[in-house]
Amino acid sequence: MRGLLCGLLYCSLWYGSIVAGFLFIACPLLPLLLVSPPWFRKCGDLLFSCWELYPTALLDIFGVKVVVSGDHILPQESAILVMNHRTRVDWNFLWAAMYQACLPNVVAHKLKFILKDPIRHVPGPGWIMQMNGFLYITRRWEEDQGRLAKILDYLIALRSRTQLLIFPEGTDLTPLSKAKSDRYAQEHGLSPYSYILHPKTTGFTYLASYLQKSSYLDAVYDLTIAYPDNVPQSEADLVKGNLPNEVHFHIKRIPSEDLPRDDSQLRIWLNERWSRKESSLEEFAKKKVLSAKAWPMVRTTSLIVAFVFWSVLTGAMVLLLIVSPIFQLWALAHSIFFIGLSLFSTGFNQLEMGWFWRWKTHAIRAKLH
């Protein structure tokens, strides 16, 4: 019972903070998009990176130790992050790893995930991730290639040094996905993996090649995640209070100049990284550490401020939703707006990028006159 109560409290605070940020901060920012899309994007990125401190603080409060080792992530870089996908909720612990990896610039990075398209429809989290410029793919390459090209062109036009996270395995490690991965390995004469899935190389290769050709890739970061004890496989496990005692991350930075330039060589490079990852996780299963040189956990005042701020904001949202008809109407109007975007477009990204190119054209014409 205690575990269930802790899980419900953790997930309620986590989810509530997202909805509160959406209603109190993100939605009021929408008019800024009409005035200046670049400033809208900067403010949106800052909002999200500030929110990431909250789940980091929650994990610390609920006794989850996040152990990070390897190379620091430089938030001013345009980079691709590749990570194995052990469970559906890996990203929930990644915020704490990014907090440690980016110290002291904890709110300077612009991390954006590449996710499955249905996730953008989730009320609250899906909407705020749309507004933060997360990339959604359908697994139909003809369509996904166009989507990726448009948003990459947009980020390059903004000169936004963004970190793009992709899960090359495409899904989390389960008995079913492992069986599929093993069949793939058998068909292609590859060794089966025990701790990871064989990566799908198309998406990563396209991203790396596109950014290389645009001279806009500074590095690739190879992240490995591992759980030494409890493994929460899904959101339901978190609700039940099945939080891990520890989550381990190891980070390896590969400079852009050390990457192959040819697509086929990029595919080989990624497969080699995954082979090393399998060996690393096999060793982890025995020793329960990814590296003997883990960083000490640093608790800054920013975590305390974030915990207080987002908790108060969440409480205020709940109160206003109960007692304020005006706030209820505000929440309803924006919910309908984003449901409409989800149903009749590819999401907020389509609206934001479309307006940006029109705004830029008008700005250029105004300068000429």
Short mmCIF file of N, CA and C in Angstrom, two decimals, residues 158-296:
data_model
loop_
_atom_site.label_atom_id
_atom_site.label_comp_id
_atom_site.label_asym_id
_atom_site.label_seq_id
_atom_site.Cartn_x
_atom_site.Cartn_y
_atom_site.Cartn_z
N LEU A 158 17.10 28.85 -37.35
CA LEU A 158 17.08 29.57 -36.08
C LEU A 158 18.48 29.67 -35.45
N ARG A 159 19.43 28.92 -36.00
CA ARG A 159 20.77 28.79 -35.41
C ARG A 159 20.66 28.27 -33.98
N SER A 160 19.74 27.34 -33.78
CA SER A 160 19.50 26.77 -32.45
C SER A 160 20.40 25.56 -32.24
N ARG A 161 21.30 25.64 -31.29
CA ARG A 161 22.20 24.52 -30.98
C ARG A 161 21.43 23.53 -30.11
N THR A 162 20.84 22.57 -30.77
CA THR A 162 19.90 21.65 -30.14
C THR A 162 20.52 20.27 -29.98
N GLN A 163 20.10 19.55 -28.92
CA GLN A 163 20.50 18.18 -28.72
C GLN A 163 19.29 17.28 -29.03
N LEU A 164 19.44 16.43 -30.03
CA LEU A 164 18.36 15.56 -30.48
C LEU A 164 18.60 14.15 -29.96
N LEU A 165 17.66 13.62 -29.19
CA LEU A 165 17.79 12.27 -28.65
C LEU A 165 16.98 11.29 -29.49
N ILE A 166 17.65 10.22 -29.93
CA ILE A 166 16.98 9.18 -30.69
C ILE A 166 17.26 7.83 -30.05
N PHE A 167 16.23 6.98 -30.00
CA PHE A 167 16.38 5.60 -29.55
C PHE A 167 16.50 4.72 -30.79
N PRO A 168 17.71 4.37 -31.22
CA PRO A 168 17.85 3.61 -32.46
C PRO A 168 17.16 2.25 -32.46
N GLU A 169 16.92 1.69 -31.27
CA GLU A 169 16.25 0.39 -31.22
C GLU A 169 14.78 0.50 -31.61
N GLY A 170 14.22 1.71 -31.50
CA GLY A 170 12.84 1.93 -31.93
C GLY A 170 11.78 1.58 -30.92
N THR A 171 12.11 0.77 -29.94
CA THR A 171 11.16 0.38 -28.91
C THR A 171 11.94 -0.12 -27.70
N ASP A 172 11.23 -0.35 -26.59
CA ASP A 172 11.91 -0.79 -25.38
C ASP A 172 12.13 -2.30 -25.40
N LEU A 173 12.98 -2.76 -24.50
CA LEU A 173 13.36 -4.17 -24.43
C LEU A 173 12.31 -4.96 -23.68
N THR A 174 11.59 -5.82 -24.39
CA THR A 174 10.60 -6.72 -23.82
C THR A 174 10.81 -8.10 -24.43
N PRO A 175 10.20 -9.15 -23.88
CA PRO A 175 10.34 -10.47 -24.51
C PRO A 175 9.92 -10.48 -25.97
N LEU A 176 8.85 -9.75 -26.30
CA LEU A 176 8.38 -9.72 -27.69
C LEU A 176 9.37 -9.00 -28.59
N SER A 177 9.84 -7.81 -28.17
CA SER A 177 10.77 -7.05 -29.01
C SER A 177 12.12 -7.77 -29.13
N LYS A 178 12.52 -8.47 -28.07
CA LYS A 178 13.78 -9.22 -28.13
C LYS A 178 13.67 -10.38 -29.12
N ALA A 179 12.51 -11.04 -29.13
CA ALA A 179 12.31 -12.14 -30.08
C ALA A 179 12.41 -11.63 -31.52
N LYS A 180 11.83 -10.45 -31.78
CA LYS A 180 11.92 -9.87 -33.12
C LYS A 180 13.37 -9.52 -33.46
N SER A 181 14.08 -8.97 -32.47
CA SER A 181 15.48 -8.60 -32.68
C SER A 181 16.33 -9.84 -32.95
N ASP A 182 16.04 -10.92 -32.25
CA ASP A 182 16.79 -12.16 -32.45
C ASP A 182 16.54 -12.74 -33.85
N ARG A 183 15.29 -12.64 -34.32
CA ARG A 183 14.97 -13.11 -35.68
C ARG A 183 15.72 -12.28 -36.72
N TYR A 184 15.75 -10.97 -36.49
CA TYR A 184 16.50 -10.07 -37.39
C TYR A 184 17.98 -10.46 -37.42
N ALA A 185 18.54 -10.73 -36.25
CA ALA A 185 19.95 -11.11 -36.17
C ALA A 185 20.21 -12.41 -36.92
N GLN A 186 19.30 -13.37 -36.77
CA GLN A 186 19.47 -14.65 -37.44
C GLN A 186 19.39 -14.50 -38.96
N GLU A 187 18.44 -13.67 -39.41
CA GLU A 187 18.27 -13.47 -40.86
C GLU A 187 19.46 -12.76 -41.49
N HIS A 188 20.17 -11.93 -40.70
CA HIS A 188 21.27 -11.14 -41.24
C HIS A 188 22.64 -11.63 -40.78
N GLY A 189 22.67 -12.80 -40.20
CA GLY A 189 23.95 -13.38 -39.80
C GLY A 189 24.64 -12.64 -38.68
N LEU A 190 23.86 -12.06 -37.75
CA LEU A 190 24.40 -11.30 -36.64
C LEU A 190 24.26 -12.07 -35.34
N SER A 191 25.06 -11.71 -34.37
CA SER A 191 24.97 -12.34 -33.06
C SER A 191 23.76 -11.79 -32.32
N PRO A 192 22.97 -12.64 -31.66
CA PRO A 192 21.84 -12.12 -30.88
C PRO A 192 22.34 -11.39 -29.64
N TYR A 193 21.61 -10.37 -29.24
CA TYR A 193 21.96 -9.60 -28.05
C TYR A 193 21.09 -10.05 -26.87
N SER A 194 21.65 -9.93 -25.67
CA SER A 194 20.92 -10.30 -24.45
C SER A 194 20.40 -9.10 -23.70
N TYR A 195 21.08 -7.95 -23.82
CA TYR A 195 20.76 -6.80 -22.98
C TYR A 195 20.23 -5.60 -23.77
N ILE A 196 20.28 -5.67 -25.08
CA ILE A 196 19.79 -4.59 -25.94
C ILE A 196 19.15 -5.21 -27.18
N LEU A 197 18.57 -4.37 -28.02
CA LEU A 197 18.03 -4.79 -29.30
C LEU A 197 18.95 -4.31 -30.42
N HIS A 198 18.94 -5.00 -31.52
CA HIS A 198 19.72 -4.52 -32.66
C HIS A 198 19.14 -3.20 -33.15
N PRO A 199 20.00 -2.20 -33.37
CA PRO A 199 19.49 -0.86 -33.71
C PRO A 199 19.00 -0.78 -35.15
N LYS A 200 18.01 0.09 -35.35
CA LYS A 200 17.58 0.47 -36.70
C LYS A 200 18.41 1.70 -37.07
N THR A 201 19.12 1.62 -38.16
CA THR A 201 20.15 2.63 -38.46
C THR A 201 19.66 3.76 -39.36
N THR A 202 18.49 3.63 -39.98
CA THR A 202 18.06 4.60 -40.98
C THR A 202 17.90 6.00 -40.40
N GLY A 203 17.18 6.10 -39.28
CA GLY A 203 16.91 7.42 -38.70
C GLY A 203 18.17 8.12 -38.25
N PHE A 204 19.03 7.41 -37.54
CA PHE A 204 20.28 8.02 -37.07
C PHE A 204 21.15 8.44 -38.24
N THR A 205 21.27 7.57 -39.23
CA THR A 205 22.11 7.88 -40.39
C THR A 205 21.62 9.13 -41.10
N TYR A 206 20.31 9.24 -41.25
CA TYR A 206 19.75 10.42 -41.93
C TYR A 206 20.03 11.69 -41.13
N LEU A 207 19.79 11.65 -39.82
CA LEU A 207 20.03 12.81 -38.97
C LEU A 207 21.49 13.25 -39.04
N ALA A 208 22.40 12.29 -38.82
CA ALA A 208 23.83 12.61 -38.79
C ALA A 208 24.29 13.15 -40.14
N SER A 209 23.89 12.50 -41.21
CA SER A 209 24.31 12.91 -42.55
C SER A 209 23.77 14.30 -42.89
N TYR A 210 22.49 14.55 -42.56
CA TYR A 210 21.86 15.84 -42.86
C TYR A 210 22.57 16.98 -42.13
N LEU A 211 22.84 16.77 -40.84
CA LEU A 211 23.50 17.81 -40.05
C LEU A 211 24.96 17.98 -40.46
N GLN A 212 25.62 16.90 -40.84
CA GLN A 212 27.00 17.00 -41.32
C GLN A 212 27.07 17.83 -42.59
N LYS A 213 26.17 17.56 -43.53
CA LYS A 213 26.17 18.29 -44.79
C LYS A 213 25.84 19.77 -44.59
N SER A 214 25.12 20.07 -43.52
CA SER A 214 24.78 21.46 -43.19
C SER A 214 25.82 22.10 -42.30
N SER A 215 26.91 21.37 -42.01
CA SER A 215 27.96 21.83 -41.08
C SER A 215 27.36 22.25 -39.74
N TYR A 216 26.43 21.42 -39.26
CA TYR A 216 25.70 21.78 -38.05
C TYR A 216 25.68 20.64 -37.02
N LEU A 217 26.69 19.78 -37.08
CA LEU A 217 26.80 18.70 -36.10
C LEU A 217 28.15 18.81 -35.40
N ASP A 218 28.09 19.06 -34.09
CA ASP A 218 29.32 19.18 -33.31
C ASP A 218 29.78 17.85 -32.72
N ALA A 219 28.81 17.00 -32.35
CA ALA A 219 29.19 15.75 -31.69
C ALA A 219 28.00 14.80 -31.64
N VAL A 220 28.32 13.53 -31.42
CA VAL A 220 27.31 12.52 -31.08
C VAL A 220 27.64 12.02 -29.68
N TYR A 221 26.62 11.92 -28.85
CA TYR A 221 26.79 11.38 -27.50
C TYR A 221 26.13 10.01 -27.42
N ASP A 222 26.89 9.02 -27.03
CA ASP A 222 26.39 7.67 -26.86
C ASP A 222 26.06 7.46 -25.39
N LEU A 223 24.77 7.34 -25.07
CA LEU A 223 24.32 7.15 -23.69
C LEU A 223 23.92 5.69 -23.48
N THR A 224 24.36 5.14 -22.38
CA THR A 224 23.96 3.79 -21.98
C THR A 224 23.23 3.88 -20.65
N ILE A 225 22.03 3.31 -20.58
CA ILE A 225 21.25 3.29 -19.34
C ILE A 225 21.14 1.86 -18.84
N ALA A 226 21.21 1.69 -17.53
CA ALA A 226 21.13 0.35 -16.94
C ALA A 226 20.51 0.44 -15.55
N TYR A 227 19.78 -0.61 -15.17
CA TYR A 227 19.11 -0.68 -13.87
C TYR A 227 19.69 -1.85 -13.08
N PRO A 228 20.28 -1.60 -11.92
CA PRO A 228 20.86 -2.69 -11.15
C PRO A 228 19.85 -3.47 -10.31
N ASP A 229 18.64 -2.90 -10.08
CA ASP A 229 17.68 -3.60 -9.24
C ASP A 229 16.30 -3.59 -9.89
N ASN A 230 15.36 -2.84 -9.32
CA ASN A 230 14.01 -2.77 -9.89
C ASN A 230 14.04 -2.17 -11.29
N VAL A 231 13.28 -2.76 -12.19
CA VAL A 231 13.20 -2.25 -13.56
C VAL A 231 11.75 -1.89 -13.87
N PRO A 232 11.37 -0.62 -13.76
CA PRO A 232 10.00 -0.23 -14.10
C PRO A 232 9.82 -0.26 -15.62
N GLN A 233 9.04 -1.21 -16.10
CA GLN A 233 8.93 -1.41 -17.54
C GLN A 233 7.99 -0.43 -18.22
N SER A 234 7.02 0.10 -17.44
CA SER A 234 6.03 0.99 -18.03
C SER A 234 5.56 2.01 -17.01
N GLU A 235 4.71 2.92 -17.49
CA GLU A 235 4.15 3.94 -16.61
C GLU A 235 3.32 3.31 -15.49
N ALA A 236 2.69 2.17 -15.76
CA ALA A 236 1.91 1.50 -14.73
C ALA A 236 2.78 1.09 -13.55
N ASP A 237 4.02 0.71 -13.82
CA ASP A 237 4.93 0.35 -12.73
C ASP A 237 5.24 1.56 -11.86
N LEU A 238 5.38 2.73 -12.48
CA LEU A 238 5.64 3.94 -11.70
C LEU A 238 4.45 4.27 -10.80
N VAL A 239 3.25 4.13 -11.35
CA VAL A 239 2.04 4.39 -10.56
C VAL A 239 1.97 3.45 -9.36
N LYS A 240 2.39 2.21 -9.55
CA LYS A 240 2.37 1.22 -8.47
C LYS A 240 3.48 1.45 -7.44
N GLY A 241 4.37 2.41 -7.73
CA GLY A 241 5.46 2.69 -6.81
C GLY A 241 6.68 1.84 -7.03
N ASN A 242 6.76 1.16 -8.18
CA ASN A 242 7.92 0.33 -8.48
C ASN A 242 9.05 1.18 -9.04
N LEU A 243 9.57 2.06 -8.20
CA LEU A 243 10.68 2.93 -8.60
C LEU A 243 12.00 2.21 -8.33
N PRO A 244 12.96 2.35 -9.21
CA PRO A 244 14.26 1.72 -8.97
C PRO A 244 15.02 2.44 -7.87
N ASN A 245 15.86 1.72 -7.16
CA ASN A 245 16.72 2.36 -6.16
C ASN A 245 17.83 3.15 -6.84
N GLU A 246 18.30 2.62 -7.97
CA GLU A 246 19.37 3.29 -8.73
C GLU A 246 19.11 3.17 -10.22
N VAL A 247 19.56 4.18 -10.96
CA VAL A 247 19.59 4.13 -12.42
C VAL A 247 20.97 4.63 -12.83
N HIS A 248 21.65 3.87 -13.68
CA HIS A 248 23.01 4.21 -14.08
C HIS A 248 23.04 4.69 -15.53
N PHE A 249 23.81 5.75 -15.76
CA PHE A 249 24.05 6.27 -17.11
C PHE A 249 25.55 6.39 -17.34
N HIS A 250 25.98 6.02 -18.54
CA HIS A 250 27.36 6.29 -18.95
C HIS A 250 27.32 7.04 -20.28
N ILE A 251 28.11 8.11 -20.38
CA ILE A 251 28.06 9.00 -21.54
C ILE A 251 29.42 9.01 -22.24
N LYS A 252 29.39 8.83 -23.54
CA LYS A 252 30.61 8.89 -24.35
C LYS A 252 30.40 9.92 -25.46
N ARG A 253 31.26 10.94 -25.47
CA ARG A 253 31.17 11.98 -26.50
C ARG A 253 32.07 11.63 -27.67
N ILE A 254 31.51 11.66 -28.87
CA ILE A 254 32.28 11.42 -30.10
C ILE A 254 32.23 12.69 -30.94
N PRO A 255 33.34 13.39 -31.12
CA PRO A 255 33.34 14.63 -31.92
C PRO A 255 32.91 14.35 -33.36
N SER A 256 32.32 15.34 -33.98
CA SER A 256 31.83 15.17 -35.34
C SER A 256 32.93 14.77 -36.31
N GLU A 257 34.12 15.30 -36.09
CA GLU A 257 35.21 14.99 -37.02
C GLU A 257 35.65 13.52 -36.94
N ASP A 258 35.26 12.82 -35.87
CA ASP A 258 35.60 11.41 -35.75
C ASP A 258 34.53 10.49 -36.31
N LEU A 259 33.45 11.07 -36.83
CA LEU A 259 32.37 10.27 -37.41
C LEU A 259 32.61 10.05 -38.89
N PRO A 260 32.16 8.90 -39.43
CA PRO A 260 32.24 8.71 -40.88
C PRO A 260 31.34 9.71 -41.59
N ARG A 261 31.65 9.99 -42.84
CA ARG A 261 30.83 10.91 -43.64
C ARG A 261 29.91 10.15 -44.59
N ASP A 262 30.19 8.90 -44.81
CA ASP A 262 29.42 8.09 -45.75
C ASP A 262 28.26 7.40 -45.01
N ASP A 263 27.09 7.31 -45.66
CA ASP A 263 25.92 6.72 -45.01
C ASP A 263 26.16 5.28 -44.59
N SER A 264 26.74 4.50 -45.48
CA SER A 264 26.98 3.08 -45.16
C SER A 264 27.95 2.94 -44.00
N GLN A 265 28.94 3.82 -43.94
CA GLN A 265 29.90 3.77 -42.84
C GLN A 265 29.27 4.24 -41.53
N LEU A 266 28.31 5.18 -41.60
CA LEU A 266 27.59 5.61 -40.41
C LEU A 266 26.77 4.46 -39.83
N ARG A 267 26.17 3.66 -40.72
CA ARG A 267 25.41 2.49 -40.26
C ARG A 267 26.33 1.50 -39.54
N ILE A 268 27.48 1.26 -40.13
CA ILE A 268 28.45 0.35 -39.52
C ILE A 268 28.91 0.90 -38.18
N TRP A 269 29.15 2.20 -38.13
CA TRP A 269 29.62 2.83 -36.89
C TRP A 269 28.61 2.65 -35.77
N LEU A 270 27.32 2.87 -36.07
CA LEU A 270 26.29 2.72 -35.05
C LEU A 270 26.19 1.27 -34.58
N ASN A 271 26.26 0.34 -35.50
CA ASN A 271 26.22 -1.08 -35.12
C ASN A 271 27.40 -1.45 -34.23
N GLU A 272 28.55 -0.87 -34.51
CA GLU A 272 29.72 -1.13 -33.66
C GLU A 272 29.54 -0.55 -32.27
N ARG A 273 28.94 0.65 -32.18
CA ARG A 273 28.67 1.24 -30.86
C ARG A 273 27.72 0.34 -30.07
N TRP A 274 26.74 -0.24 -30.76
CA TRP A 274 25.78 -1.10 -30.06
C TRP A 274 26.42 -2.42 -29.62
N SER A 275 27.36 -2.91 -30.40
CA SER A 275 28.08 -4.11 -29.99
C SER A 275 28.88 -3.84 -28.72
N ARG A 276 29.50 -2.66 -28.65
CA ARG A 276 30.22 -2.29 -27.43
C ARG A 276 29.26 -2.11 -26.26
N LYS A 277 28.07 -1.59 -26.55
CA LYS A 277 27.08 -1.38 -25.50
C LYS A 277 26.63 -2.72 -24.91
N GLU A 278 26.45 -3.71 -25.76
CA GLU A 278 26.09 -5.05 -25.28
C GLU A 278 27.17 -5.59 -24.34
N SER A 279 28.42 -5.41 -24.71
CA SER A 279 29.53 -5.89 -23.85
C SER A 279 29.54 -5.14 -22.52
N SER A 280 29.29 -3.83 -22.59
CA SER A 280 29.27 -3.01 -21.38
C SER A 280 28.15 -3.44 -20.44
N LEU A 281 26.97 -3.73 -20.99
CA LEU A 281 25.84 -4.12 -20.17
C LEU A 281 26.00 -5.55 -19.65
N GLU A 282 26.69 -6.38 -20.39
CA GLU A 282 27.00 -7.72 -19.90
C GLU A 282 27.90 -7.64 -18.67
N GLU A 283 28.87 -6.74 -18.72
CA GLU A 283 29.75 -6.51 -17.57
C GLU A 283 28.98 -5.89 -16.41
N PHE A 284 28.04 -4.99 -16.75
CA PHE A 284 27.22 -4.35 -15.72
C PHE A 284 26.39 -5.39 -14.95
N ALA A 285 25.90 -6.40 -15.65
CA ALA A 285 25.10 -7.43 -15.00
C ALA A 285 25.88 -8.15 -13.91
N LYS A 286 27.20 -8.16 -14.04
CA LYS A 286 28.04 -8.84 -13.05
C LYS A 286 28.46 -7.88 -11.93
N LYS A 287 28.87 -6.67 -12.30
CA LYS A 287 29.46 -5.73 -11.33
C LYS A 287 28.49 -4.67 -10.83
N LYS A 288 27.38 -4.45 -11.52
CA LYS A 288 26.37 -3.46 -11.16
C LYS A 288 26.89 -2.02 -11.24
N VAL A 289 27.92 -1.78 -12.03
CA VAL A 289 28.41 -0.42 -12.30
C VAL A 289 28.81 -0.34 -13.77
N LEU A 290 28.56 0.80 -14.38
CA LEU A 290 28.99 1.02 -15.76
C LEU A 290 30.39 1.59 -15.82
N SER A 291 30.79 2.27 -14.74
CA SER A 291 32.13 2.85 -14.66
C SER A 291 32.51 2.99 -13.20
N ALA A 292 33.78 2.78 -12.92
CA ALA A 292 34.27 2.94 -11.55
C ALA A 292 34.42 4.41 -11.18
N LYS A 293 34.31 5.30 -12.18
CA LYS A 293 34.53 6.73 -11.94
C LYS A 293 33.22 7.51 -12.12
N ALA A 294 32.22 7.15 -11.32
CA ALA A 294 30.95 7.87 -11.37
C ALA A 294 31.09 9.23 -10.70
N TRP A 295 30.30 10.20 -11.16
CA TRP A 295 30.37 11.54 -10.60
C TRP A 295 29.58 11.59 -9.29
N PRO A 296 30.03 12.37 -8.33
CA PRO A 296 29.23 12.55 -7.11
C PRO A 296 27.98 13.37 -7.42
#
